[in-house]
Coordinates of C-alpha atoms in Angstrom, one line a residue:
M1 CA 109.5 19.0 -51.3
A2 CA 107.4 21.5 -49.4
E3 CA 105.0 18.8 -48.4
N4 CA 107.8 16.6 -47.0
T5 CA 109.2 19.6 -45.1
Q6 CA 105.8 20.3 -43.5
T7 CA 105.3 16.7 -42.6
D8 CA 108.8 16.5 -41.1
N9 CA 108.1 19.6 -39.0
F10 CA 104.8 18.2 -37.8
E11 CA 106.5 15.1 -36.7
Q12 CA 109.1 17.1 -34.8
F13 CA 106.3 19.2 -33.3
L14 CA 104.7 16.0 -31.9
L15 CA 108.1 15.0 -30.4
S16 CA 108.9 18.4 -28.9
N17 CA 105.5 18.6 -27.3
K18 CA 105.9 15.1 -25.7
L19 CA 103.0 13.7 -27.7
L20 CA 105.3 11.2 -29.0
S21 CA 108.3 9.5 -27.3
Q22 CA 111.7 9.5 -28.9
E23 CA 111.6 5.7 -28.9
D24 CA 108.3 5.6 -30.8
F25 CA 109.5 8.4 -33.1
D26 CA 112.6 6.5 -34.1
R27 CA 110.8 3.3 -34.6
L28 CA 108.0 4.9 -36.7
K29 CA 110.5 6.8 -38.7
Q30 CA 112.1 3.5 -39.8
E31 CA 108.7 2.0 -40.5
S32 CA 107.6 5.0 -42.6
E33 CA 110.7 4.7 -44.9
K34 CA 109.9 1.0 -45.4
K35 CA 106.2 1.4 -45.9
G36 CA 106.1 4.6 -47.6
K37 CA 103.7 6.2 -45.1
T38 CA 104.1 9.2 -42.9
V39 CA 104.9 9.0 -39.2
A40 CA 101.5 10.7 -38.5
A41 CA 99.7 8.0 -40.6
L42 CA 101.4 5.3 -38.7
I43 CA 100.6 7.0 -35.4
E44 CA 96.9 6.9 -36.3
E45 CA 97.1 3.5 -37.7
Q46 CA 98.8 2.0 -34.6
K47 CA 96.5 4.0 -32.2
I48 CA 99.5 5.6 -30.4
L49 CA 97.4 8.8 -30.3
D50 CA 93.7 8.9 -30.7
A51 CA 92.3 10.7 -33.7
Q52 CA 91.0 13.8 -31.8
T53 CA 94.4 14.3 -30.1
L54 CA 96.2 14.0 -33.4
A55 CA 93.7 16.5 -34.9
K56 CA 94.1 18.9 -32.1
A57 CA 97.9 18.6 -32.5
R58 CA 97.7 19.4 -36.3
A59 CA 95.5 22.5 -35.4
A60 CA 98.1 23.8 -32.9
F61 CA 101.0 23.1 -35.3
L62 CA 99.2 25.0 -38.0
N63 CA 97.8 27.7 -35.8
I64 CA 94.3 27.1 -37.0
P65 CA 91.2 26.2 -34.8
Y66 CA 90.0 22.7 -34.1
V67 CA 86.4 22.0 -34.5
S68 CA 84.1 19.3 -33.2
F69 CA 80.6 18.4 -34.5
E70 CA 79.5 16.2 -31.5
Q71 CA 76.5 18.3 -30.8
T72 CA 76.3 20.2 -34.1
K73 CA 74.3 19.2 -37.2
V74 CA 75.8 20.7 -40.4
P75 CA 73.1 21.3 -43.1
Q76 CA 73.5 19.1 -46.2
E77 CA 73.4 22.1 -48.5
L78 CA 76.7 23.3 -47.0
V79 CA 78.4 19.9 -47.3
D80 CA 77.2 19.9 -50.9
L81 CA 79.0 23.1 -51.7
I82 CA 82.1 21.0 -52.4
P83 CA 81.8 18.0 -54.8
P84 CA 81.4 14.7 -53.0
D85 CA 84.4 13.2 -54.7
T86 CA 86.6 15.9 -53.4
V87 CA 85.0 15.7 -49.9
N88 CA 85.6 11.9 -49.6
F89 CA 89.0 11.8 -51.3
Y90 CA 90.6 14.6 -49.3
K91 CA 88.4 14.1 -46.1
L92 CA 87.1 17.7 -45.9
F93 CA 83.8 19.5 -45.9
A94 CA 82.2 22.9 -45.7
F95 CA 80.3 23.6 -42.5
E96 CA 79.4 27.4 -42.4
K97 CA 79.1 30.1 -45.0
N98 CA 78.9 33.9 -44.3
G99 CA 78.6 35.9 -47.4
K100 CA 81.7 35.1 -49.5
S101 CA 83.5 33.4 -46.5
L102 CA 83.4 29.7 -46.3
K103 CA 84.6 27.6 -43.3
V104 CA 86.0 24.2 -44.2
A105 CA 87.0 21.4 -41.8
M106 CA 89.8 19.1 -42.9
V107 CA 91.0 15.7 -41.3
D108 CA 94.5 16.5 -42.6
P109 CA 95.2 20.3 -43.0
T110 CA 98.8 19.5 -43.9
D111 CA 97.7 17.7 -47.1
I112 CA 99.1 20.0 -49.9
R113 CA 97.0 18.4 -52.7
A114 CA 93.8 18.9 -50.7
L115 CA 94.8 22.7 -50.1
E116 CA 95.4 23.1 -53.8
A117 CA 92.1 21.5 -54.6
L118 CA 90.3 23.8 -52.2
E119 CA 92.2 26.8 -53.6
F120 CA 91.0 25.9 -57.1
L121 CA 87.3 25.5 -56.0
S122 CA 87.3 28.7 -53.9
K123 CA 88.7 30.8 -56.9
K124 CA 86.1 29.2 -59.1
Q125 CA 83.2 30.0 -56.8
G126 CA 84.6 33.4 -55.7
L127 CA 84.9 32.4 -52.1
S128 CA 87.5 33.0 -49.4
L129 CA 88.3 30.1 -47.2
E130 CA 88.8 29.7 -43.3
L131 CA 90.4 26.4 -42.6
Y132 CA 89.7 24.3 -39.4
A133 CA 91.1 21.0 -38.3
T134 CA 88.9 18.1 -37.4
D135 CA 89.2 14.4 -37.1
Q136 CA 87.9 11.2 -38.8
V137 CA 85.1 10.6 -36.2
N138 CA 83.7 14.2 -36.8
F139 CA 84.2 13.7 -40.6
D140 CA 82.0 10.7 -40.5
R141 CA 79.5 12.3 -38.2
V142 CA 78.9 15.1 -40.6
V143 CA 79.6 13.6 -44.1
H144 CA 78.3 10.1 -43.4
P145 CA 76.0 10.5 -40.4
S146 CA 74.5 7.1 -40.9
G147 CA 77.5 5.7 -42.8
N148 CA 78.4 3.1 -40.2
V149 CA 74.8 2.2 -39.7
S150 CA 74.4 1.7 -43.4
K151 CA 77.4 -0.6 -43.6
L152 CA 76.1 -2.6 -40.6
V153 CA 72.7 -2.7 -42.1
G154 CA 74.1 -4.1 -45.3
E155 CA 75.8 -6.8 -43.4
A156 CA 72.7 -7.6 -41.5
L157 CA 70.6 -7.7 -44.6
A158 CA 73.1 -10.2 -46.2
N159 CA 73.0 -12.4 -43.1
I160 CA 69.2 -12.3 -43.0
A161 CA 68.9 -13.0 -46.7
Q162 CA 71.2 -16.1 -46.4
T163 CA 69.1 -17.4 -43.5
E164 CA 65.9 -16.9 -45.4
K165 CA 67.4 -18.7 -48.4
R166 CA 68.5 -21.7 -46.3
E167 CA 65.0 -22.0 -44.8
Q168 CA 63.1 -21.3 -47.9
D169 CA 62.2 -24.9 -48.7
K170 CA 61.6 -26.0 -45.1
K171 CA 58.1 -24.5 -44.7
Q172 CA 58.5 -23.9 -41.0
S173 CA 55.6 -23.1 -38.8
E174 CA 55.2 -19.6 -37.5
S175 CA 56.4 -20.4 -34.1
Q176 CA 59.6 -22.0 -35.5
Q177 CA 60.2 -18.9 -37.6
N178 CA 59.8 -16.6 -34.6
A179 CA 62.4 -18.7 -32.7
Q180 CA 64.8 -18.5 -35.6
V181 CA 64.4 -14.7 -35.9
Q182 CA 65.0 -14.4 -32.1
Q183 CA 68.2 -16.5 -32.4
L184 CA 69.3 -14.5 -35.4
I185 CA 68.9 -11.2 -33.6
Q186 CA 70.6 -12.3 -30.5
E187 CA 73.6 -13.7 -32.3
D188 CA 73.8 -11.2 -35.2
A189 CA 76.4 -8.5 -34.4
P190 CA 75.4 -6.0 -37.1
I191 CA 71.8 -5.6 -35.8
S192 CA 73.2 -5.1 -32.2
K193 CA 75.6 -2.5 -33.6
I194 CA 72.8 -0.6 -35.3
V195 CA 70.9 -0.5 -32.1
D196 CA 74.0 0.5 -30.2
V197 CA 74.8 3.3 -32.7
I198 CA 71.2 4.7 -32.3
M199 CA 71.4 4.8 -28.6
T200 CA 74.9 6.0 -28.2
N201 CA 74.4 8.9 -30.5
A202 CA 71.3 9.9 -28.7
I203 CA 73.0 9.6 -25.3
N204 CA 76.0 11.6 -26.3
G205 CA 73.8 14.2 -27.9
N206 CA 71.9 14.8 -24.7
A207 CA 68.7 13.5 -26.1
S208 CA 65.9 12.8 -23.7
D209 CA 63.9 10.5 -25.9
I210 CA 64.6 8.3 -29.0
H211 CA 61.7 7.6 -31.4
I212 CA 61.9 4.7 -33.9
E213 CA 59.0 5.2 -36.3
P214 CA 58.1 2.8 -39.1
E215 CA 56.9 4.5 -42.3
D216 CA 55.8 3.1 -45.7
N217 CA 59.3 2.7 -47.2
L218 CA 61.7 3.3 -44.4
V219 CA 62.3 3.5 -40.6
R220 CA 62.7 7.0 -39.3
V221 CA 64.8 7.6 -36.1
R222 CA 64.3 10.9 -34.2
Y223 CA 65.9 12.3 -31.1
R224 CA 64.1 14.7 -28.6
V225 CA 66.7 17.3 -27.5
D226 CA 65.7 20.2 -25.1
G227 CA 62.0 19.2 -25.8
I228 CA 62.2 19.5 -29.6
L229 CA 62.3 16.4 -32.0
H230 CA 65.0 16.3 -34.6
N231 CA 65.5 13.7 -37.5
A232 CA 68.6 11.7 -36.7
L233 CA 68.8 9.0 -39.4
E234 CA 66.8 6.7 -41.6
L235 CA 67.0 3.0 -41.8
P236 CA 65.9 0.6 -44.6
K237 CA 62.4 -1.0 -44.1
S238 CA 64.0 -4.3 -44.4
V239 CA 65.6 -4.1 -41.0
Q240 CA 62.6 -2.9 -39.2
S241 CA 61.5 -6.2 -37.6
A242 CA 65.0 -7.1 -36.5
V243 CA 65.8 -3.8 -34.9
I244 CA 62.4 -3.7 -33.1
S245 CA 62.9 -7.3 -31.9
K246 CA 66.4 -6.6 -30.7
I247 CA 65.1 -3.7 -28.5
K248 CA 62.3 -5.9 -27.3
I249 CA 64.8 -8.6 -26.3
L250 CA 66.9 -6.0 -24.4
S251 CA 63.7 -4.8 -22.6
N252 CA 62.5 -8.4 -21.8
L253 CA 59.4 -8.0 -23.9
K254 CA 57.6 -10.6 -26.0
I255 CA 59.0 -10.5 -29.5
D256 CA 56.1 -12.4 -30.9
E257 CA 53.6 -10.0 -29.7
S258 CA 53.0 -7.2 -32.1
R259 CA 49.3 -6.5 -31.6
L260 CA 49.3 -5.0 -28.2
P261 CA 51.3 -2.1 -26.5
Q262 CA 54.2 -3.2 -24.3
D263 CA 56.4 -1.4 -21.7
G264 CA 59.9 -2.4 -20.5
R265 CA 63.2 -1.1 -19.4
F266 CA 66.9 -1.9 -19.8
H267 CA 70.3 -0.6 -18.8
F268 CA 72.8 0.8 -21.3
E269 CA 76.4 2.1 -21.0
T270 CA 78.5 4.3 -23.3
D271 CA 82.1 5.5 -22.7
Q272 CA 80.7 8.5 -21.0
K273 CA 77.5 7.6 -19.2
K274 CA 75.4 4.9 -17.6
V275 CA 71.7 5.2 -18.4
D276 CA 68.4 3.4 -18.0
L277 CA 66.1 3.3 -21.0
R278 CA 62.3 3.2 -20.4
V279 CA 60.8 1.5 -23.5
S280 CA 57.3 1.9 -24.9
V281 CA 56.2 -0.2 -27.9
L282 CA 53.0 0.8 -29.7
P283 CA 51.5 -1.0 -32.7
N284 CA 50.6 1.2 -35.7
V285 CA 49.7 0.8 -39.3
N286 CA 53.3 0.5 -40.5
G287 CA 54.6 -1.8 -37.8
E288 CA 55.5 -1.1 -34.2
K289 CA 56.6 2.3 -33.1
I290 CA 59.2 2.5 -30.2
V291 CA 59.9 5.4 -27.9
M292 CA 62.8 5.1 -25.4
R293 CA 63.1 7.7 -22.6
I294 CA 66.6 8.1 -21.5
L295 CA 67.2 8.2 -17.8
D296 CA 70.7 9.4 -16.9
K297 CA 71.7 7.7 -13.8
S298 CA 74.8 9.9 -13.3
T299 CA 72.7 13.2 -13.3
K300 CA 72.2 14.6 -9.9
V301 CA 68.7 15.8 -8.9
P302 CA 68.7 19.5 -9.5
T303 CA 67.8 22.1 -6.8
L304 CA 64.7 24.1 -7.0
E305 CA 66.8 27.2 -8.0
Q306 CA 68.4 25.2 -10.8
L307 CA 64.9 24.2 -11.9
G308 CA 63.9 27.7 -12.2
F309 CA 62.0 28.5 -9.0
R310 CA 62.6 32.0 -7.8
G311 CA 61.1 34.8 -5.6
K312 CA 57.8 34.0 -3.9
S313 CA 57.4 30.8 -5.8
L314 CA 60.6 29.5 -4.2
E315 CA 59.7 31.0 -0.8
W316 CA 56.3 29.5 -0.6
T317 CA 57.5 26.1 -1.8
L318 CA 60.3 25.9 0.8
D319 CA 57.8 27.0 3.5
N320 CA 55.3 24.4 2.7
I321 CA 57.5 21.4 2.3
K322 CA 58.5 22.0 6.0
K323 CA 54.9 21.3 7.2
T324 CA 54.1 17.8 8.6
H325 CA 50.8 17.3 6.8
G326 CA 48.8 18.5 3.7
I327 CA 49.0 18.1 0.0
F328 CA 51.5 19.6 -2.3
L329 CA 50.4 19.4 -6.0
I330 CA 52.4 20.0 -9.1
T331 CA 50.4 20.5 -12.4
G332 CA 51.2 20.6 -16.0
P333 CA 51.1 18.5 -19.2
T334 CA 53.2 15.6 -20.0
G335 CA 56.9 16.6 -20.4
S336 CA 56.7 19.6 -18.3
G337 CA 59.1 18.5 -15.7
K338 CA 56.7 17.6 -12.9
S339 CA 58.5 14.4 -11.9
T340 CA 61.9 16.2 -11.7
T341 CA 60.4 18.8 -9.4
L342 CA 59.0 16.1 -7.2
Y343 CA 62.4 14.4 -7.0
S344 CA 64.0 17.7 -6.1
L345 CA 61.5 18.2 -3.3
L346 CA 62.0 14.6 -2.0
S347 CA 65.8 15.0 -2.1
M348 CA 65.5 18.0 0.2
L349 CA 63.4 16.0 2.7
N350 CA 65.3 12.8 2.5
T351 CA 66.8 12.3 5.9
T352 CA 67.2 9.3 8.3
E353 CA 64.4 10.9 10.5
V354 CA 61.6 10.4 8.0
N355 CA 60.0 7.5 6.2
I356 CA 59.3 8.5 2.6
I357 CA 57.3 6.1 0.4
T358 CA 56.5 6.6 -3.2
L359 CA 54.1 5.2 -5.8
E360 CA 55.3 5.8 -9.3
D361 CA 54.5 4.9 -12.9
P362 CA 57.2 4.3 -13.8
V363 CA 60.1 4.8 -11.3
E364 CA 62.3 7.3 -13.2
Y365 CA 65.2 7.8 -10.8
F366 CA 66.3 5.7 -7.9
M367 CA 66.8 7.5 -4.7
D368 CA 68.8 6.0 -1.8
G369 CA 66.8 6.2 1.5
V370 CA 63.4 6.4 -0.3
N371 CA 61.1 3.4 -0.5
Q372 CA 59.9 3.5 -4.2
T373 CA 57.2 1.3 -5.5
Q374 CA 56.4 0.7 -9.2
I375 CA 52.6 0.4 -9.7
N376 CA 51.5 -2.5 -11.9
P377 CA 47.7 -2.3 -12.8
D378 CA 47.9 -5.7 -14.5
I379 CA 48.1 -7.4 -11.2
G380 CA 45.9 -4.9 -9.4
L381 CA 48.7 -2.6 -8.0
T382 CA 47.2 0.8 -8.8
F383 CA 47.8 4.3 -7.3
A384 CA 44.6 3.8 -5.2
S385 CA 45.3 0.2 -3.9
G386 CA 49.1 1.1 -3.4
L387 CA 48.0 4.2 -1.4
R388 CA 45.9 2.1 1.0
S389 CA 48.8 -0.2 1.6
I390 CA 51.2 2.7 2.0
L391 CA 49.1 4.1 4.9
R392 CA 49.9 0.9 6.9
Q393 CA 53.6 1.4 6.4
D394 CA 54.0 4.2 8.9
P395 CA 54.9 6.9 6.4
N396 CA 55.8 10.5 7.1
I397 CA 56.0 11.6 3.5
I398 CA 54.1 10.1 0.6
M399 CA 54.6 10.7 -3.1
V400 CA 51.9 9.5 -5.5
G401 CA 52.9 9.8 -9.1
E402 CA 49.6 11.1 -10.3
I403 CA 46.1 11.6 -9.1
R404 CA 44.1 10.1 -11.9
D405 CA 40.7 9.3 -10.4
K406 CA 38.3 9.9 -7.6
E407 CA 39.5 7.0 -5.5
T408 CA 43.1 8.1 -5.5
A409 CA 42.1 11.7 -4.8
E410 CA 40.0 10.7 -1.8
L411 CA 42.8 8.5 -0.4
A412 CA 45.3 11.4 -0.8
V413 CA 43.0 13.8 1.0
Q414 CA 42.5 11.1 3.8
A415 CA 46.3 10.7 4.1
A416 CA 46.8 14.5 4.3
L417 CA 44.1 14.9 7.0
T418 CA 45.6 12.2 9.1
G419 CA 49.0 13.7 9.5
H420 CA 51.0 12.8 6.4
L421 CA 52.7 15.2 3.9
V422 CA 51.5 14.2 0.4
F423 CA 53.2 15.1 -2.9
S424 CA 51.5 14.4 -6.2
T425 CA 50.8 15.6 -9.7
L426 CA 47.6 16.5 -11.7
H427 CA 47.0 17.3 -15.3
T428 CA 45.7 20.8 -15.5
N429 CA 46.7 23.9 -17.5
D430 CA 47.5 26.1 -14.5
A431 CA 47.6 26.1 -10.7
I432 CA 44.1 27.5 -10.2
G433 CA 42.7 24.8 -12.4
A434 CA 43.7 22.1 -9.9
L435 CA 40.9 23.2 -7.5
P436 CA 37.9 22.7 -9.9
R437 CA 39.6 19.6 -11.3
L438 CA 39.6 18.0 -7.8
M439 CA 36.0 19.0 -7.3
D440 CA 35.1 17.4 -10.5
M441 CA 36.5 14.2 -8.8
E442 CA 33.8 14.8 -6.2
I443 CA 36.1 15.9 -3.5
E444 CA 34.0 18.1 -1.1
P445 CA 35.2 21.7 -1.1
F446 CA 35.6 21.6 2.8
L447 CA 37.9 18.6 2.5
L448 CA 39.8 20.3 -0.3
V449 CA 40.6 23.5 1.6
A450 CA 41.5 21.5 4.7
S451 CA 44.1 19.4 2.9
I452 CA 45.6 21.4 0.0
N453 CA 48.6 23.5 1.1
V454 CA 50.1 24.5 -2.3
V455 CA 49.5 24.0 -6.1
A456 CA 52.4 24.6 -8.4
A457 CA 52.2 24.7 -12.2
Q458 CA 55.1 24.7 -14.6
R459 CA 56.3 24.4 -18.2
L460 CA 59.9 23.9 -19.6
T461 CA 61.4 26.4 -21.9
R462 CA 64.7 26.2 -23.7
K463 CA 67.5 28.4 -22.4
I464 CA 69.5 30.7 -24.7
C465 CA 72.8 29.3 -25.5
P466 CA 75.4 31.2 -23.4
D467 CA 78.1 30.8 -26.1
C468 CA 76.2 32.6 -28.8
K469 CA 73.9 34.9 -26.8
K470 CA 73.5 38.3 -28.1
E471 CA 71.3 41.4 -27.2
I472 CA 68.4 42.1 -29.6
P473 CA 66.1 45.1 -29.8
V474 CA 62.8 45.1 -27.9
P475 CA 59.8 45.9 -30.2
A476 CA 57.6 48.7 -29.0
E477 CA 54.5 46.6 -29.0
L478 CA 56.2 43.9 -26.9
K479 CA 57.6 46.5 -24.5
K480 CA 54.1 47.8 -24.0
K481 CA 52.8 44.2 -23.4
F482 CA 55.6 43.4 -20.9
E483 CA 54.8 46.6 -19.0
Q484 CA 51.1 45.6 -18.7
E485 CA 51.8 42.0 -17.8
L486 CA 54.3 43.0 -15.0
S487 CA 52.3 46.0 -13.8
N488 CA 51.1 44.2 -10.7
I489 CA 54.3 42.4 -9.9
H490 CA 56.0 43.2 -6.6
Q491 CA 59.4 45.1 -7.2
E492 CA 61.4 42.4 -5.4
E493 CA 60.2 39.9 -8.1
L494 CA 61.8 42.0 -10.8
G495 CA 65.2 42.1 -9.1
D496 CA 67.6 44.2 -11.2
I497 CA 65.4 44.3 -14.3
D498 CA 65.1 48.0 -15.6
M499 CA 61.6 48.3 -16.9
K500 CA 62.5 51.6 -18.5
N501 CA 65.5 50.1 -20.3
M502 CA 64.2 46.6 -21.2
K503 CA 66.7 44.2 -22.8
M504 CA 66.1 41.0 -24.6
Y505 CA 68.5 38.3 -25.8
A506 CA 68.7 35.4 -28.5
G507 CA 71.1 32.9 -29.5
A508 CA 72.7 33.4 -32.8
G509 CA 73.5 29.6 -33.2
C510 CA 76.9 28.1 -32.7
D511 CA 78.6 24.7 -32.6
K512 CA 77.9 24.4 -28.9
C513 CA 74.2 24.4 -29.4
G514 CA 73.9 22.7 -32.8
K515 CA 73.1 26.1 -34.5
T516 CA 69.7 26.3 -32.7
G517 CA 70.5 29.2 -30.4
Y518 CA 69.3 27.2 -27.4
K519 CA 71.0 24.9 -24.9
G520 CA 69.3 23.2 -21.9
R521 CA 65.9 24.0 -20.3
I522 CA 64.5 25.8 -17.4
A523 CA 61.0 25.9 -15.8
I524 CA 58.7 28.8 -15.8
V525 CA 56.6 28.4 -12.7
E526 CA 53.6 29.7 -10.8
V527 CA 52.9 28.7 -7.1
L528 CA 49.5 29.1 -5.5
E529 CA 49.6 29.1 -1.7
I530 CA 46.1 28.5 -0.3
N531 CA 45.5 31.1 2.5
K532 CA 42.4 31.7 4.8
K533 CA 40.8 34.1 2.3
M534 CA 41.2 31.7 -0.6
Q535 CA 39.8 28.9 1.5
D536 CA 36.7 30.9 2.2
M537 CA 36.4 31.7 -1.6
V538 CA 36.6 28.1 -2.5
L539 CA 33.9 27.2 0.1
S540 CA 31.7 30.0 -1.3
K541 CA 32.3 28.5 -4.9
A542 CA 34.1 31.6 -6.2
V543 CA 35.1 31.5 -9.9
P544 CA 38.8 30.7 -10.6
A545 CA 39.5 34.3 -11.9
D546 CA 38.6 35.7 -8.6
I547 CA 40.8 33.3 -6.7
L548 CA 43.6 34.1 -9.1
A549 CA 43.1 37.8 -8.5
E550 CA 43.3 37.3 -4.7
A551 CA 46.5 35.2 -5.1
Q552 CA 48.2 37.9 -7.0
K553 CA 47.4 40.4 -4.4
I554 CA 49.6 38.5 -1.9
G555 CA 52.4 38.2 -4.5
M556 CA 51.6 35.1 -6.8
V557 CA 53.5 35.3 -10.1
T558 CA 51.7 33.6 -13.0
M559 CA 53.7 31.3 -15.5
E560 CA 53.5 33.9 -18.2
Q561 CA 54.8 36.6 -15.9
D562 CA 57.6 34.4 -14.7
G563 CA 58.4 33.6 -18.3
I564 CA 58.6 37.3 -19.1
I565 CA 60.9 37.9 -16.2
K566 CA 63.2 35.2 -17.4
V567 CA 63.1 36.7 -20.9
L568 CA 64.1 40.2 -19.5
Q569 CA 66.8 38.4 -17.4
G570 CA 68.2 36.9 -20.7
I571 CA 67.6 33.3 -19.7
T572 CA 65.1 32.5 -22.5
T573 CA 63.1 34.0 -25.3
Y574 CA 59.6 35.3 -25.6
E575 CA 59.0 32.8 -28.5
E576 CA 59.8 30.0 -26.1
V577 CA 57.5 31.4 -23.5
I578 CA 54.6 31.7 -26.0
R579 CA 55.4 28.2 -27.4
V580 CA 55.0 26.5 -24.0
T581 CA 52.2 28.5 -22.6
T582 CA 49.9 28.2 -25.6
E583 CA 50.5 24.4 -26.3

């Protein structure tokens, strides 16, 4: 009786809050009596309200929190605290445990039998319960993270098995078999759905890369989020070829070529985003490994301040991009955000008065008003050959994706000395290291100092999640180290940091950040502006340490110093600074 009363009250709650019209309410009430189902069940069944809206309404009705797990991974050991039969029958699961307190999410918190089962289990284990409302999508996301994939894989396997049986006695040639596999993949919805699920989950989870990695007995799928790889799901080995081939078809690659690396690209849309995916296929001992870089077309190019430039680094950068000629270099390893910084600089310079031409490998973001060229070494379009052609296109500003060799370096210097502003990247550990690196490419020191305006170096650190950020004590030895590292920093670089009362922060881990304590990334940066004194030092072949000392005298902040400042500002953690500066 109590259950019916609570159900009736919830139905009235939906009506009074205008989530349900009177007409629908009356109709559903009649149907519920005939079918023996609750109005709420019929609402969900007939999709009058989506599952999330209905779950949030239940939460409001019961005055309990609603919880989503879109960006949160619940450890399996927490889910296992409740027997799987109970979890699946009542659609509930544990997601957080603090001492004797257990947080439980329920798809239907009005279910009296589910509440009684929970009460029995909590008493048995000596736990107190905190109830939360969730929806079916989030239940499946946590309890069956690859449940839909598994179901689709099963269907795909069945279809593949039937096809193999039909063709078993035909003894087709290898080419005929490849054609059949291609047709199967194009037409077989389950394989397409598996690929869709992999990509959609990655995009909605703000991943930057998807790794599909064949192993001995399975295929592992991992997502890179905020620079760190996380396991996402595992697929049966039996669908490896079909999944790989489906991605190759989407990327316009050869599905019958499995011995050589291939690169491609395709467009994909979810309900929330439109993205391009840059695909790299690499043969390995267990099959072909695929990495897909997600390029979000809806994301605006960030400003330098948003990227993490500040103080002298920002000032020198802004001053030097106003020049009409010279080279602006950005250095750092792969994945350090160099391309994003280049796009940010170009977006600031992109006006109708200038002709900007780029050479990229690959083109990651498309910019209106910028002439972007994708290099293609297979047909002879390299950075060097492309740069020669660009110089005949009347450019004001040139962006070369990377200086990889002597010829490209020489042409970049030539372009800078003939009145062009050139932006490019270089693989060195720090800003100072770019100078000897270019001399190793046989660029004469006198040409180097005449052409280089600025060298910036950067790394990406994860930012502390603002929703679970908390102050932590600063260890005495770390306080001493920070004081030593920042002793030669100009006061204006420190801003409002109180060196006598240092503060540090960390993320405790919450639903918003997937329990990691981090959300988003920011660059730690150093910018070297080449002045007359440094030019003379380069010409006299001074060692890099002496050039660095001179740069610091005029205000240069090193990457580690910039990282420490961002630690004391509560933006990132020292563990992150160490991680990215010692890689």
